GROMACS .gro file of C-alpha atoms in nm:
model
  176
    1MET     CA    1   2.983   0.914   0.552
    2SER     CA    2   2.682   1.164   0.560
    3ALA     CA    3   2.521   1.307   0.270
    4SER     CA    4   2.492   1.656   0.206
    5VAL     CA    5   2.175   1.814   0.127
    6GLY     CA    6   2.171   1.788  -0.249
    7GLU     CA    7   2.234   1.408  -0.262
    8SER     CA    8   2.114   1.119  -0.093
    9ALA     CA    9   2.282   0.922   0.172
   10PRO     CA   10   2.468   0.584   0.025
   11GLY     CA   11   2.274   0.365   0.209
   12ASP     CA   12   1.933   0.503   0.069
   13LEU     CA   13   1.932   0.414  -0.313
   14GLY     CA   14   1.623   0.542  -0.431
   15ALA     CA   15   1.586   0.815  -0.188
   16PRO     CA   16   1.515   1.145  -0.286
   17THR     CA   17   1.752   1.435  -0.275
   18PHE     CA   18   1.639   1.729  -0.066
   19HIS     CA   19   1.652   1.949  -0.370
   20ASP     CA   20   1.414   1.692  -0.561
   21LEU     CA   21   1.212   1.633  -0.263
   22PHE     CA   22   1.145   2.031  -0.214
   23ARG     CA   23   1.055   2.062  -0.609
   24GLU     CA   24   0.826   1.809  -0.580
   25SER     CA   25   0.662   1.834  -0.268
   26PHE     CA   26   0.603   2.208  -0.194
   27GLY     CA   27   0.317   2.232  -0.398
   28GLN     CA   28   0.147   1.966  -0.244
   29LEU     CA   29   0.225   2.038   0.108
   30THR     CA   30   0.133   2.391   0.025
   31ARG     CA   31  -0.259   2.306  -0.034
   32LEU     CA   32  -0.218   2.055   0.249
   33ALA     CA   33  -0.160   2.303   0.516
   34HIS     CA   34  -0.379   2.565   0.346
   35LEU     CA   35  -0.700   2.328   0.363
   36LEU     CA   36  -0.626   2.270   0.690
   37GLY     CA   37  -0.651   2.640   0.769
   38ALA     CA   38  -0.314   2.780   0.803
   39ASP     CA   39  -0.350   3.162   0.655
   40ASP     CA   40   0.030   3.129   0.558
   41ALA     CA   41   0.080   2.789   0.406
   42GLU     CA   42   0.372   2.861   0.230
   43ASN     CA   43   0.560   2.991   0.501
   44VAL     CA   44   0.453   2.670   0.718
   45VAL     CA   45   0.574   2.424   0.457
   46GLN     CA   46   0.906   2.607   0.419
   47GLU     CA   47   0.967   2.629   0.777
   48ALA     CA   48   0.901   2.235   0.749
   49PHE     CA   49   1.171   2.224   0.492
   50VAL     CA   50   1.399   2.440   0.723
   51LYS     CA   51   1.355   2.163   1.012
   52LEU     CA   52   1.386   1.894   0.782
   53HIS     CA   53   1.712   2.067   0.653
   54GLN     CA   54   1.870   2.108   0.958
   55ARG     CA   55   1.809   1.761   1.062
   56TRP     CA   56   1.911   1.575   0.696
   57ASP     CA   57   2.243   1.456   0.753
   58THR     CA   58   2.139   1.299   1.086
   59LEU     CA   59   1.865   1.099   0.908
   60ALA     CA   60   1.902   0.721   0.945
   61ASP     CA   61   1.660   0.651   0.640
   62HIS     CA   62   1.615   0.932   0.375
   63THR     CA   63   1.326   0.701   0.193
   64ARG     CA   64   1.087   0.827   0.482
   65VAL     CA   65   1.134   1.200   0.472
   66SER     CA   66   0.791   1.254   0.279
   67GLY     CA   67   0.607   1.120   0.575
   68TYR     CA   68   0.783   1.335   0.801
   69LEU     CA   69   0.731   1.627   0.616
   70ARG     CA   70   0.354   1.593   0.596
   71THR     CA   71   0.336   1.518   0.961
   72THR     CA   72   0.539   1.827   1.023
   73VAL     CA   73   0.283   2.036   0.802
   74VAL     CA   74   0.000   1.855   0.961
   75ASN     CA   75   0.128   1.950   1.336
   76MET     CA   76   0.263   2.314   1.207
   77SER     CA   77  -0.097   2.370   1.069
   78ARG     CA   78  -0.252   2.270   1.416
   79SER     CA   79  -0.021   2.499   1.594
   80ARG     CA   80  -0.110   2.816   1.320
   81THR     CA   81  -0.472   2.745   1.352
   82ARG     CA   82  -0.482   2.765   1.746
   83HIS     CA   83  -0.247   3.078   1.712
   84LEU     CA   84  -0.521   3.206   1.450
   85ARG     CA   85  -0.781   3.163   1.719
   86VAL     CA   86  -0.639   3.352   1.967
   87VAL     CA   87  -0.538   3.653   1.758
   88ARG     CA   88  -0.866   3.668   1.589
   89ARG     CA   89  -1.022   3.738   1.911
   90ALA     CA   90  -0.831   4.058   1.957
   91PRO     CA   91  -0.906   4.350   1.767
   92GLN     CA   92  -0.699   4.419   1.461
   93GLU     CA   93  -0.509   4.790   1.428
   94ARG     CA   94  -0.388   4.703   1.060
   95PRO     CA   95  -0.581   4.574   0.750
   96PRO     CA   96  -0.570   4.204   0.694
   97ASP     CA   97  -0.273   4.098   0.476
   98GLU     CA   98  -0.378   4.064   0.058
   99LEU     CA   99  -0.463   3.710  -0.018
  100SER     CA  100  -0.199   3.516  -0.168
  101ALA     CA  101  -0.257   3.390  -0.549
  102GLU     CA  102  -0.361   3.027  -0.467
  103VAL     CA  103  -0.616   3.151  -0.227
  104THR     CA  104  -0.773   3.377  -0.484
  105ALA     CA  105  -0.757   3.045  -0.726
  106LEU     CA  106  -0.950   2.844  -0.488
  107ALA     CA  107  -1.212   3.124  -0.395
  108ASN     CA  108  -1.482   3.034  -0.629
  109TRP     CA  109  -1.809   2.959  -0.461
  110GLU     CA  110  -1.773   2.549  -0.473
  111HIS     CA  111  -1.442   2.569  -0.293
  112ARG     CA  112  -1.526   2.866  -0.056
  113ARG     CA  113  -1.872   2.631   0.054
  114LEU     CA  114  -1.641   2.333   0.084
  115ARG     CA  115  -1.411   2.512   0.276
  116GLU     CA  116  -1.663   2.655   0.494
  117VAL     CA  117  -1.833   2.288   0.573
  118LEU     CA  118  -1.446   2.161   0.621
  119ALA     CA  119  -1.364   2.433   0.880
  120ARG     CA  120  -1.694   2.322   1.059
  121LEU     CA  121  -1.570   1.961   1.104
  122PRO     CA  122  -1.367   1.864   1.394
  123ARG     CA  123  -1.037   1.857   1.370
  124ARG     CA  124  -0.937   1.532   1.328
  125GLN     CA  125  -1.214   1.477   1.073
  126ARG     CA  126  -1.099   1.730   0.863
  127GLU     CA  127  -0.743   1.663   0.841
  128VAL     CA  128  -0.819   1.288   0.768
  129LEU     CA  129  -1.042   1.373   0.471
  130VAL     CA  130  -0.768   1.655   0.353
  131LEU     CA  131  -0.497   1.390   0.368
  132ARG     CA  132  -0.704   1.137   0.221
  133TYR     CA  133  -0.910   1.315  -0.088
  134TRP     CA  134  -0.673   1.597  -0.153
  135LEU     CA  135  -0.302   1.412  -0.084
  136ASP     CA  136  -0.456   1.036  -0.198
  137LEU     CA  137  -0.291   0.907   0.085
  138SER     CA  138  -0.363   0.549   0.215
  139THR     CA  139  -0.518   0.468   0.544
  140ALA     CA  140  -0.201   0.381   0.625
  141ALA     CA  141   0.012   0.694   0.569
  142ILE     CA  142  -0.278   0.864   0.696
  143ALA     CA  143  -0.238   0.659   1.020
  144GLU     CA  144   0.113   0.713   1.031
  145THR     CA  145   0.099   1.117   0.978
  146LEU     CA  146  -0.181   1.152   1.212
  147GLY     CA  147  -0.034   0.908   1.475
  148ILE     CA  148  -0.357   0.703   1.507
  149SER     CA  149  -0.458   0.342   1.422
  150PRO     CA  150  -0.580   0.241   1.055
  151GLY     CA  151  -0.910   0.174   1.192
  152THR     CA  152  -0.947   0.521   1.373
  153VAL     CA  153  -0.863   0.659   1.024
  154LYS     CA  154  -1.157   0.460   0.859
  155ALA     CA  155  -1.400   0.543   1.126
  156THR     CA  156  -1.304   0.910   1.123
  157THR     CA  157  -1.320   0.901   0.733
  158HIS     CA  158  -1.684   0.751   0.789
  159HIS     CA  159  -1.842   1.025   1.028
  160ALA     CA  160  -1.641   1.326   0.846
  161ILE     CA  161  -1.814   1.192   0.503
  162ALA     CA  162  -2.152   1.184   0.701
  163ASN     CA  163  -2.088   1.508   0.811
  164LEU     CA  164  -1.992   1.620   0.466
  165ARG     CA  165  -2.323   1.497   0.314
  166LYS     CA  166  -2.550   1.623   0.616
  167HIS     CA  167  -2.403   2.005   0.532
  168LEU     CA  168  -2.344   1.969   0.191
  169GLY     CA  169  -2.646   1.746   0.062
  170ASP     CA  170  -2.632   1.383  -0.075
  171GLU     CA  171  -2.741   1.500  -0.426
  172PRO     CA  172  -2.508   1.581  -0.760
  173GLY     CA  173  -2.589   1.945  -0.750
  174GLY     CA  174  -2.473   1.927  -0.375
  175GLU     CA  175  -2.810   2.063  -0.273
  176GLY     CA  176  -3.004   1.840  -0.021
   0.00000   0.00000   0.00000
């Protein structure tokens, strides 16, 4: 017997319902997509939830859906940023879309500066830092999300922090 979208499967006691998962995770996943460079973070996350919804009745373990969603958002953000690089090379004939309220809220000087430095980091370093410090994931969860070993996560984190220090400065005010 399969579970409907509004309930957990009978063998998945303690697993979130789809609706609870959406309500609890949407904001965090939107921030993740945004920090990974997706210009339409809400659409990326909505599409990830649509993909999950389509598979909901066939999932064997509903307790692992959070990791599935994170991985989907990371992969879709990667795809979106690749697409954006191609689009940005071509001249625009229409004005860019208006910034979302979330982008505007994050657009103060410190956040802009940090985003500029994050954008200069290699993709994997950026992903590891965002998953670690913005989503507060464990090394094991990051490794699972990105499909790499925990040792690679630790080494990548170390290199990424060294790069941030180099670009932002080591002192409390951020100036080196």
